[in-house]
Coordinates of C-alpha atoms in Angstrom, one line a residue:
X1 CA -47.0 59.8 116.1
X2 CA -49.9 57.7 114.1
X3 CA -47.6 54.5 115.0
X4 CA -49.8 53.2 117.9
X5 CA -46.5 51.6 119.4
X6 CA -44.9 55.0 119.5
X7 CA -47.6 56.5 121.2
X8 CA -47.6 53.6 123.7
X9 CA -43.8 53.8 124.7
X10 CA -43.6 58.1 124.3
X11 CA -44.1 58.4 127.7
X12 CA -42.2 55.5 128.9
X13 CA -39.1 57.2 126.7
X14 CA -39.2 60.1 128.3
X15 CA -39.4 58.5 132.1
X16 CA -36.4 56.9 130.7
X17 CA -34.7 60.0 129.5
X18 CA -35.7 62.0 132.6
X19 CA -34.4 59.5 135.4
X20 CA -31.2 58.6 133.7
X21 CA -30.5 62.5 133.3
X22 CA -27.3 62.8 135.2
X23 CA -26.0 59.4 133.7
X24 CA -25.5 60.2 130.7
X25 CA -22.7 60.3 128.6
X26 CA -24.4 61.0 125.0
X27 CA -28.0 62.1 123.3
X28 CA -29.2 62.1 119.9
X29 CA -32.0 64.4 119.5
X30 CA -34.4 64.2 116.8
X31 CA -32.0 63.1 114.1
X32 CA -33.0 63.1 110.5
X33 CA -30.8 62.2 107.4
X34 CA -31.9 62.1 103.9
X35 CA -30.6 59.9 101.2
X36 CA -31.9 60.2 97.4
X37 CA -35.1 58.3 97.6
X38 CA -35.1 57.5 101.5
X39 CA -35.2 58.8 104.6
X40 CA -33.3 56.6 106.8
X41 CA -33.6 58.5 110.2
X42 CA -36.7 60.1 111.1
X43 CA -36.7 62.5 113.9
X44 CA -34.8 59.7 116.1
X45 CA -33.5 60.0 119.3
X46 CA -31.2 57.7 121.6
X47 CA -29.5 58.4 124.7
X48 CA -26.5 56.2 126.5
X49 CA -25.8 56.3 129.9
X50 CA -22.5 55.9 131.7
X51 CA -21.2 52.2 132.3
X52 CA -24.2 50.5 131.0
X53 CA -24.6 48.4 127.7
X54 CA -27.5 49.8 125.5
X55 CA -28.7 47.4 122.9
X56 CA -29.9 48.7 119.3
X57 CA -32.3 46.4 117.7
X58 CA -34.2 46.6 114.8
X59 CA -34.8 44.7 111.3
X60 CA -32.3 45.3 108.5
X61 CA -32.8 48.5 106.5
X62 CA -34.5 49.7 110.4
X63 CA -31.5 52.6 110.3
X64 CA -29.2 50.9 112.5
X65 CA -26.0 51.3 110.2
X66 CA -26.8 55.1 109.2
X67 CA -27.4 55.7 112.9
X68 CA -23.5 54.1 114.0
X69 CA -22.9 56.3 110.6
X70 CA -24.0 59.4 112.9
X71 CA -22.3 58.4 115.8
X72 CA -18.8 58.0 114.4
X73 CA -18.8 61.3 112.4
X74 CA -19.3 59.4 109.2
X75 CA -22.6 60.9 108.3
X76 CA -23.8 64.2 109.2
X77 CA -27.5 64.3 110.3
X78 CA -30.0 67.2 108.3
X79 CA -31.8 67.6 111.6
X80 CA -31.6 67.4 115.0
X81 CA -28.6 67.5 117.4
X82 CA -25.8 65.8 119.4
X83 CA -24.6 66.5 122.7
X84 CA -21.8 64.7 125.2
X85 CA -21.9 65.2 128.5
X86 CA -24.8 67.8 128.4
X87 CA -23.2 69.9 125.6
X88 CA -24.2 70.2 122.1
X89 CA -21.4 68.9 119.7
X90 CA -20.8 68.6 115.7
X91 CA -19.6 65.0 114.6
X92 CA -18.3 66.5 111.2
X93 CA -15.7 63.7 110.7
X94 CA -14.6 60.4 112.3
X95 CA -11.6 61.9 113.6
X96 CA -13.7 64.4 115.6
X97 CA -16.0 61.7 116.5
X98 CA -12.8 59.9 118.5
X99 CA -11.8 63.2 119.6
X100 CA -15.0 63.4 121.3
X101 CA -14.5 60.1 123.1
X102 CA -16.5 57.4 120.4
X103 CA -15.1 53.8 119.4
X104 CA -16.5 51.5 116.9
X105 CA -15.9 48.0 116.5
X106 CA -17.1 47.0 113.0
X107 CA -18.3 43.8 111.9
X108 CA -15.4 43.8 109.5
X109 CA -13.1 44.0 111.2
X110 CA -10.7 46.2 110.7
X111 CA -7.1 44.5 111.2
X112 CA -4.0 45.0 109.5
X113 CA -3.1 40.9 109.3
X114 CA 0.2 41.2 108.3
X115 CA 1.0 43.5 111.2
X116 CA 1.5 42.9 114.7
X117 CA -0.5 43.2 117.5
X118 CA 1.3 46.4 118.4
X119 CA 1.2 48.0 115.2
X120 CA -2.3 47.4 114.7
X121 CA -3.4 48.7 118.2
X122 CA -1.3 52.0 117.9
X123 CA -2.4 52.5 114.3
X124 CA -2.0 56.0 113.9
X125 CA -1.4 56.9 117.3
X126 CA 2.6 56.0 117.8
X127 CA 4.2 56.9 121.0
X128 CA 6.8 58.8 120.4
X129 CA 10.8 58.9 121.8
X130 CA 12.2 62.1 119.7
X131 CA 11.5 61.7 116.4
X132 CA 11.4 58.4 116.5
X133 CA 8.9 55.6 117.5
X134 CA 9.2 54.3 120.9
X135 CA 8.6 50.5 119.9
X136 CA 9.2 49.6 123.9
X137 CA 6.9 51.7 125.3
X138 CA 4.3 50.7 123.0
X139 CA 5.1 46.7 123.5
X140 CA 4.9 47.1 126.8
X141 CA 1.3 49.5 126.8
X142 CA -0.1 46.7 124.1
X143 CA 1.1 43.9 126.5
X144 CA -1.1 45.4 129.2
X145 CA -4.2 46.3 127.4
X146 CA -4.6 42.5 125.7
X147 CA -4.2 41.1 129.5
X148 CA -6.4 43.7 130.9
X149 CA -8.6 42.9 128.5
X150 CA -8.8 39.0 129.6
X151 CA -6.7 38.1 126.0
X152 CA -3.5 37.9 127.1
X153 CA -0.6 37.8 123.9
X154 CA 2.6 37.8 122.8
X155 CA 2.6 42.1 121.4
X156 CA 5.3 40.7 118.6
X157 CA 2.6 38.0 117.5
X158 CA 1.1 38.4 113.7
X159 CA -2.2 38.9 113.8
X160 CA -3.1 36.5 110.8
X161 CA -1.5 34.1 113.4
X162 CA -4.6 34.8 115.5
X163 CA -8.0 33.7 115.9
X164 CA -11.0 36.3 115.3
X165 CA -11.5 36.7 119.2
X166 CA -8.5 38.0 119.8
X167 CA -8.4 40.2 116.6
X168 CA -11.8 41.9 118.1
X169 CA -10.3 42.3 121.4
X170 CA -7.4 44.5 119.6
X171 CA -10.2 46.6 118.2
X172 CA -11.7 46.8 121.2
X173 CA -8.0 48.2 122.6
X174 CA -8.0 50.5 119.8
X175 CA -10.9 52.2 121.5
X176 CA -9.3 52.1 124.9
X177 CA -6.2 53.6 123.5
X178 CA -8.1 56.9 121.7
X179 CA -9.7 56.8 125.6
X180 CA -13.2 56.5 124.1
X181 CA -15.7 56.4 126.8
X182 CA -18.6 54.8 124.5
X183 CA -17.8 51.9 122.4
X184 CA -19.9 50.4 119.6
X185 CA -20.0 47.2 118.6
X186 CA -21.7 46.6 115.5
X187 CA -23.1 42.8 115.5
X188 CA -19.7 41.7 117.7
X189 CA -20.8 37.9 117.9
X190 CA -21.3 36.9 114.0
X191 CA -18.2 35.3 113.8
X192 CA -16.9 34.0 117.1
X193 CA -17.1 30.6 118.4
X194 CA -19.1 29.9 121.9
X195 CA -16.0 30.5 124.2
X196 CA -15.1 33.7 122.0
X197 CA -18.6 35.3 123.1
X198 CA -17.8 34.2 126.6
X199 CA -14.4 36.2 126.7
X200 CA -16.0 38.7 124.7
X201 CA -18.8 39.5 127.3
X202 CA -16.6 39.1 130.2
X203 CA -14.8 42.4 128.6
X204 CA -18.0 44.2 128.3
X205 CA -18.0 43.4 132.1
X206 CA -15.2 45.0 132.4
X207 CA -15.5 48.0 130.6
X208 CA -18.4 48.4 131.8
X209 CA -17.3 48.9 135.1
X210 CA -14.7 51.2 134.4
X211 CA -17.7 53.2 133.5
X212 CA -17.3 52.8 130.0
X213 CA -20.9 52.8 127.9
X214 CA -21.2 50.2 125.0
X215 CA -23.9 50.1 122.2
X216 CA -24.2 46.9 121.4
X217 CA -26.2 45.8 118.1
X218 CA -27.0 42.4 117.5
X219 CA -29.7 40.7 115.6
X220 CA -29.4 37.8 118.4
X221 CA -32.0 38.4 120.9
X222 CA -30.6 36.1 123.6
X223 CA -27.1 37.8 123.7
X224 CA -29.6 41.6 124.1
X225 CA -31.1 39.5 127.4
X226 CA -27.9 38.8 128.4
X227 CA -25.6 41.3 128.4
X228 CA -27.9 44.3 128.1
X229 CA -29.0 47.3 130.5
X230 CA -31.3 49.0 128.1
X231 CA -32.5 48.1 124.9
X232 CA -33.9 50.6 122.1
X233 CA -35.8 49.3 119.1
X234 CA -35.6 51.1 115.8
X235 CA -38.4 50.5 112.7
X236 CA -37.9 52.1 109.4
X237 CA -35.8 54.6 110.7
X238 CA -38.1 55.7 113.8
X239 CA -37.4 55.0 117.4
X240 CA -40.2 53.1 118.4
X241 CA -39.2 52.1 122.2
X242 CA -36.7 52.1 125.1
X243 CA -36.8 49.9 128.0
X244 CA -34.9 48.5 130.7
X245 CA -34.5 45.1 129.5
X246 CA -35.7 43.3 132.7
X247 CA -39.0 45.3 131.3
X248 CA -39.1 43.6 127.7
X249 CA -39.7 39.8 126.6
X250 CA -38.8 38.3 123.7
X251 CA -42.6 38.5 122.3
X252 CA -42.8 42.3 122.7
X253 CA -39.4 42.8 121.3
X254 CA -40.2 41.1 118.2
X255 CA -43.3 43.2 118.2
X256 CA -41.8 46.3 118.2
X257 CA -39.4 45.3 115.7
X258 CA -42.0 44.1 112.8
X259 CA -44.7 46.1 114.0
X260 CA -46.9 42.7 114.2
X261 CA -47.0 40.1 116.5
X262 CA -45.1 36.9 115.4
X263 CA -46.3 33.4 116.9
X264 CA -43.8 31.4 115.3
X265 CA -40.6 32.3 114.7
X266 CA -39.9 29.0 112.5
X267 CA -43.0 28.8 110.3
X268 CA -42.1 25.2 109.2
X269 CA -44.3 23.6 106.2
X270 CA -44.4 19.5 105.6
X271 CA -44.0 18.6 102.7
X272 CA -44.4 15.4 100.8
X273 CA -41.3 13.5 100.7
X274 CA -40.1 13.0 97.2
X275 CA -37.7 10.9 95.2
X276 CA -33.5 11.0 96.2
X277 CA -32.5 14.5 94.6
X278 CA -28.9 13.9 95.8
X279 CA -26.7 11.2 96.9
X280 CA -22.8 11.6 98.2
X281 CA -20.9 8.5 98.5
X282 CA -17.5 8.1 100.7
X283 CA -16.4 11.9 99.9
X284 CA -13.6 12.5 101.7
X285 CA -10.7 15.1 101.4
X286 CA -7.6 14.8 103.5
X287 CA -7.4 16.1 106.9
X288 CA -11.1 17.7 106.4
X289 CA -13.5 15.2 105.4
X290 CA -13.7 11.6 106.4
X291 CA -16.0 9.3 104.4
X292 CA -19.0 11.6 103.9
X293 CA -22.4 9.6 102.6
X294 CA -25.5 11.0 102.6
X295 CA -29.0 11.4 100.2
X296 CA -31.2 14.4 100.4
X297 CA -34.8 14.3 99.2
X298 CA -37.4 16.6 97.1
X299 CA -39.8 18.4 99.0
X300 CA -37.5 18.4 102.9
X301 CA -34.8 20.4 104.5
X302 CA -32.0 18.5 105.3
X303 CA -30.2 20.6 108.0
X304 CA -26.6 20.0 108.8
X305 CA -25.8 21.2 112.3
X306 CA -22.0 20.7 114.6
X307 CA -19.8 23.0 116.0
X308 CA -17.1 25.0 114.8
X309 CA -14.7 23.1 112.7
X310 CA -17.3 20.4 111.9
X311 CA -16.6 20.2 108.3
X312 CA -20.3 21.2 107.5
X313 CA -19.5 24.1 105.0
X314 CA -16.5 22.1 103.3
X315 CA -18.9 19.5 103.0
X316 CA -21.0 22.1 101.1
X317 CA -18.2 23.4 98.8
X318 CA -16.5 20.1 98.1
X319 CA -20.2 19.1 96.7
X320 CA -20.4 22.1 94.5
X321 CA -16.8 21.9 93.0
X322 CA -16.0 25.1 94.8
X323 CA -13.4 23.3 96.5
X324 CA -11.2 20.1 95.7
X325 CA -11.8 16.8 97.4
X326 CA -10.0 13.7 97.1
X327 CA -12.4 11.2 96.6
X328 CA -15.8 10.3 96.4
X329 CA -19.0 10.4 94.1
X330 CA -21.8 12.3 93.6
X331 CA -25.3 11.7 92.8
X332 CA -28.1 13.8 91.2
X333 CA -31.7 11.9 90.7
X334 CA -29.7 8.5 90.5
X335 CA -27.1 9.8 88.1
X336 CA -23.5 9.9 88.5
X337 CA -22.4 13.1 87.9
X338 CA -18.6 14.8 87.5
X339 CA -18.4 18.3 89.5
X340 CA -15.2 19.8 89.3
X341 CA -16.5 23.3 89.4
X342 CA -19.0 25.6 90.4
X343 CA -20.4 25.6 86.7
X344 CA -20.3 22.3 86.9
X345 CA -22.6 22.0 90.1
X346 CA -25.1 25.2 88.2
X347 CA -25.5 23.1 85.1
X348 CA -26.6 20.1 87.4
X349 CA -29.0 22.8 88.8
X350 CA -27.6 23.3 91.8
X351 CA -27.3 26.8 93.8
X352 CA -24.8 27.7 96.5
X353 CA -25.5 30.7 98.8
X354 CA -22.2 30.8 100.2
X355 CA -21.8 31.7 104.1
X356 CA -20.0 35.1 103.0
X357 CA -22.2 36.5 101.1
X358 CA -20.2 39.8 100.5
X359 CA -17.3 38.0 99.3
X360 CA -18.7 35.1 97.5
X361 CA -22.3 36.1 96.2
X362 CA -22.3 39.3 95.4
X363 CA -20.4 42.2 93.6
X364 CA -21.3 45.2 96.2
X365 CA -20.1 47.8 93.2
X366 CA -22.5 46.3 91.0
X367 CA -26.1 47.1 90.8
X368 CA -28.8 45.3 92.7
X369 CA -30.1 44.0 88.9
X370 CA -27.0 42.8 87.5
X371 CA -26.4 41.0 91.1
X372 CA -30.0 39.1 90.6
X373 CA -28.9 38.2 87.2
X374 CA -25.3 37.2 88.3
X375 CA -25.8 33.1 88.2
X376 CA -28.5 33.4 84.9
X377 CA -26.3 36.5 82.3
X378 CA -25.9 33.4 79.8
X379 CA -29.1 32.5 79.8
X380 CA -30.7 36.0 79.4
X381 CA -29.4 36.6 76.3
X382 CA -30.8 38.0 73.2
X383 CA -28.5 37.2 70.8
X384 CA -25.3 38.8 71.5
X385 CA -26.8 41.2 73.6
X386 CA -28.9 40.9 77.6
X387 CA -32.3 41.8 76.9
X388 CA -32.8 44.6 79.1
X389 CA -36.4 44.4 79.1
X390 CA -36.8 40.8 80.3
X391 CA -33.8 41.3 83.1
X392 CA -35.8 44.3 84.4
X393 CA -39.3 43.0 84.8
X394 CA -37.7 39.9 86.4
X395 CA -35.6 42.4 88.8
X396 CA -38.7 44.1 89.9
X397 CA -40.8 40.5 90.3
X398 CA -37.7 39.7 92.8
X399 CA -37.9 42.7 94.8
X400 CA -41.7 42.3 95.1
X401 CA -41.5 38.9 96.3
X402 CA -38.4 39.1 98.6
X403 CA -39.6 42.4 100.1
X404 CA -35.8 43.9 99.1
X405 CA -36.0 47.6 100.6
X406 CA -33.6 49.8 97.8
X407 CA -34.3 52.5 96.6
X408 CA -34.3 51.7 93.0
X409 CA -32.9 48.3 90.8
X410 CA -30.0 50.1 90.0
X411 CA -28.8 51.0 93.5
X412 CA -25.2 49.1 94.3
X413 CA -25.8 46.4 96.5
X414 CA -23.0 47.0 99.0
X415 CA -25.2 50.0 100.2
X416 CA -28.0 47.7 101.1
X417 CA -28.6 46.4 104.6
X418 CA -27.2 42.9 105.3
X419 CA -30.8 41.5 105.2
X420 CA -31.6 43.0 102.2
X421 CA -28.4 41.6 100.7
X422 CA -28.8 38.4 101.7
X423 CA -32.3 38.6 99.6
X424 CA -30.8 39.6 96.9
X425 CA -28.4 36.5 96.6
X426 CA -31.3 34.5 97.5
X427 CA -33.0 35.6 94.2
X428 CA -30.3 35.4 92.0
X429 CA -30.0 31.4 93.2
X430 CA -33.8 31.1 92.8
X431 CA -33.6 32.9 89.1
X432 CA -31.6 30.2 88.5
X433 CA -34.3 27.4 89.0
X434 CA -32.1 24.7 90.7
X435 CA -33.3 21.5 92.1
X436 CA -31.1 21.1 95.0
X437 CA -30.1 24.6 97.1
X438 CA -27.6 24.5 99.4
X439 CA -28.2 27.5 102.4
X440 CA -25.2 27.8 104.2
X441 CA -25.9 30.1 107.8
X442 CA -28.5 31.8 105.3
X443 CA -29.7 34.1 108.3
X444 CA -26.1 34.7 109.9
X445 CA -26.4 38.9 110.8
X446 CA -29.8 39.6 109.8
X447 CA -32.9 40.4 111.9
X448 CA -35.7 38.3 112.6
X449 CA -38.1 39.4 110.3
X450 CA -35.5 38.9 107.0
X451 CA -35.3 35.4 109.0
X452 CA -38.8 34.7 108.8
X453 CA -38.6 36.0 104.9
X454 CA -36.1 33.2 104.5
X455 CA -37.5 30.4 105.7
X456 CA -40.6 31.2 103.7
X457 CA -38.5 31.1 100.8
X458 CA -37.5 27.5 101.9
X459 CA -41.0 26.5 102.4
X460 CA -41.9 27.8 99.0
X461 CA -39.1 25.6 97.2
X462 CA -40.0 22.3 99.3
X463 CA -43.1 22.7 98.6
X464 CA -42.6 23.0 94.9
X465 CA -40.6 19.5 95.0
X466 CA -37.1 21.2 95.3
X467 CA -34.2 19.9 97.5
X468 CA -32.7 22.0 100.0
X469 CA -29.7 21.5 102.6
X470 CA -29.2 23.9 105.4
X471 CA -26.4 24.4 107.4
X472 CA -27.1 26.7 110.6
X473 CA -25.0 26.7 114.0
X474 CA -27.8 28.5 115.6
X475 CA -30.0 25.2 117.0
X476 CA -33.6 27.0 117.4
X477 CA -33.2 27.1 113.3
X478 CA -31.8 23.9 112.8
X479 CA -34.5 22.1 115.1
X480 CA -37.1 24.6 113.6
X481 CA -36.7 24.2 109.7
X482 CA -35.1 20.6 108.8
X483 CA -36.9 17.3 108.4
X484 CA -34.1 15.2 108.9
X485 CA -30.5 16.9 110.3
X486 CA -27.1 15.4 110.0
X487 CA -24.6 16.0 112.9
X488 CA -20.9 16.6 112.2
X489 CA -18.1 16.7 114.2
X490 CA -14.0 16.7 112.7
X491 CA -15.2 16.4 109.0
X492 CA -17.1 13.1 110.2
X493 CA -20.5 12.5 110.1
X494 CA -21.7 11.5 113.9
X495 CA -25.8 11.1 113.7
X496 CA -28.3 11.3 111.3
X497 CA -31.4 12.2 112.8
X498 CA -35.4 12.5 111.5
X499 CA -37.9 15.0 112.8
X500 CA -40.5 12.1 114.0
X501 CA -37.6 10.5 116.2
X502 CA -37.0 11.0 119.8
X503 CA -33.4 12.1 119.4
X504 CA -34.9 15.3 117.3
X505 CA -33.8 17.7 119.7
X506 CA -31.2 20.1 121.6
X507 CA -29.7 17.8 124.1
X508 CA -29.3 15.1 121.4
X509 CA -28.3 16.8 118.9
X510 CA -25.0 18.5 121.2
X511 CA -24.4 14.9 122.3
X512 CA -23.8 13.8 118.9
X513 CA -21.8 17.4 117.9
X514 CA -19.5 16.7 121.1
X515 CA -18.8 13.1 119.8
X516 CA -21.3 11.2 121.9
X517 CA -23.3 8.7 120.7
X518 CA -27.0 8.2 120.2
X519 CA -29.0 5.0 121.8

């Protein structure tokens, strides 16, 4: 109770509580849960109500994940208690989670893509004809839930066949099948294109009015304005507020969530403009990349924004030899240099943090010191062996500087928060002691305050004369951080545009993305 926010919004929680009473469908009381070194609930509580959608808000590492964990019967809590509609229940498993009426919809998702629609909605829950499976039946029930849930399909289609909209709609159906009557969805935008989100919210419309409660957890603040009822925000592990959301604005969120007030969310530096670090000259890779020229400098941030498909991150890879491309030339301080790999790129001192960051820049079994020393182990040696001294003080220098919350340097890194994670690969790039980093959607799925952490990171290498390209498809960022962005559209380059120019904004910027040109 020393948490002047919590003692602010203690009485507005239980006004909350109280009038929504009769409502609700399940309550988390005082929750506790105990890790070695961490407590990652502490005394929290949460309560969702019949046919709303609750947002869950917080910073990474705020307890988000372990409280889903709780939810779905995946962790047990040390204290405090559950209870669905009114009675007091024991989660001890995930099965007895769905028993109990609880769906989750990952952010990884969790799709069989060589099976069919079919098979991957009735995943361990077959209809039956004798002994055998009733194939029919189950077309014809998978058939209905896709259209009813506004993504009509083929039920025989393969679902590598189909795009990641639809593949979260089965997951969705999943839920509807077990006849869960509270869904989760764990950050259910991070990877869906514009008209994805629409569909995608038009179902929480829907399910919503078939009295169906959602949690929703996002670390995108507009899509918690827009499609919320309530919105709950967690800090290191606490509850520190619920509201209605017509109640909240965007600065008091934030607030709540950092536990400061933040006036700018895009703390852009200026930085002298220095000499040409890289030049690309009429790259081009069939069918992805048409004719791609462009020169980045020391000391800016040369944002690449476009829509989906734009050819921005093949841009990226194709520079760093990460992927093939069939012509062109590359440039670093004036010098024509031959990239064919990823080693290649690294001993021209370039870093990549790549856009998945679980699959491409880190090792989640390994520890959180041999990931920040993944990109510099030949360097580090001494002799024929690491020296363990020097790798440790440089792994506790990085976790000091990019505020990464672990528990110790020897934790495994897939147990981190994504924010956290993303930190991580942001110091084993910077060990490295590049000249020209490419970021590519370097704050995709991570809160606003890890955000902020980032771009301070960029500030701090422009500042010290380094090169950095950003490609973002959230504009806010793009408009906020670059000093010159290029606009992309089919593996084309459309616009090039400076910061001091009038075409440096929103409006332009779409124009040129949607193929339109610039006066």
């Amino acid at each position: 109770m020393s948490d002047p926010i919590f003692q602010i919004h203690e009485k507005q929680k239980r006004s909350v509580i109280t009038g929504m009473k009769h409502e609700v469908i399940m309550e988390l009381k005082h929750i506790t849960k105990y890790f070695p070194g961490v407590v990652a609930l502490d005394d929290m509580s949460f309560t969702v109500r019949k046919g709303t959608v609750h947002g869950l808000i917080g910073e990474n590492g705020a307890g988000k994940s372990t409280l889903i964990k709780v939810f779905t019967g995946v962790n047990q809590p040390d204290k405090g208690e559950i209870y669905i509609d009114g009675k007091q229940v024991h989660l001890s498993n995930p099965m007895a989670s769905k028993a109990a009426g609880v769906g989750c919809v990952y952010q990884e998702l969790n799709i069989i893509q060589e099976l069919n629609v079919t098979d991957n909605l009735f995943l361990n829950y077959y209809m039956k004809k004798g002994p055998l499976c009733d194939y029919k039946a189950m077309h014809k029930r998978a058939s209905e839930i896709m259209e009813e849930l506004g993504q009509p399909v083929d039920p025989h289609t393969e679902c590598s066949k189909l795009g990641l909209g639809v593949q979260q709609t089965i997951e969705i159906g999943k839920s509807i099948l077990s006849d869960a009557r509270l869904i989760i969805m764990d950050e259910p935008t991070s990877s869906l294109s514009e008209s994805e989100v629409e569909q995608l919210f038009k179902t929480i419309e829907m399910l919503k009015e078939k009295g169906i409660a959602i949690v929703f957890v996002s670390h995108k603040l507009e899509e918690i304005f827009e499609c919320c009822d309530d919105i709950t925000v967690m800090r290191d592990g606490k509850w520190i507020s619920t509201s209605p959301v017509e109640e909240m604005t965007k600065d008091l969120l934030i607030s709540h969530m950092v536990g400061r007030s933040l006036e700018n969310l895009f703390p852009k530096e200026i930085a002298p403009k220095g000499e040409e670090m890289l030049r690309v000259e009429h790259l081009n890779s069939v069918g992805v990349l048409n004719d791609i020229s462009f020169s980045a400098y020391a000391g800016q941030v040369l944002g690449f924004s476009g829509l989906v498909g734009a050819g921005r991150t093949e841009t990226m890879r194709a520079i760093f030899g990460a992927d093939p491309r069939d012509g062109g030339e590359v440039y670093i301080q004036d010098k024509k240099v031959r990239i064919c790999c990823p080693a290649d790129a690294i001993h021209n001192k370039m870093a990549f943090l790549t856009e998945d960051r679980k699959g491409e820049g880190l090792i989640l079994e390994a520890s959180v010191l041999n990931n920040l020393h993944l990109a510099t182990i030949d360097r580090d040696r001494k002799g024929l062996l690491l020296d363990q001294s020097k790798h440790r003080r440089i792994g506790e220098e990085n976790i000091a500087t990019y505020k990464i919350k672990t528990p110790t340097l020897d934790t495994p890194v897939g147990s981190l928060s994504g924010g956290n994670q993303q930190k991580v690969v942001i110091g084993k790039w910077v060990n490295t002691d590049a000249d020209i980093y490419i970021f590519d959607e370097p704050t995709r799925g991570i809160d606003v305050g890890a955000k902020i952490e980032v771009y301070h990171v960029m500030n701090d290498l422009v500042r010290k004369g380094k090169c950095v390209l950003m490609v973002s498809s959230e504009l806010p960022e793009i408009l906020g951080m670059s000093d010159r962005v290029i606009v992309m559209r089919h593996g084309t380059i459309m616009a090039e545009i400076d910061r001091d120019t009038e075409h440096f904004n929103q409006e332009d910027i779409m124009k040129a993305a949607w193929g339109g040109t610039l006066s």
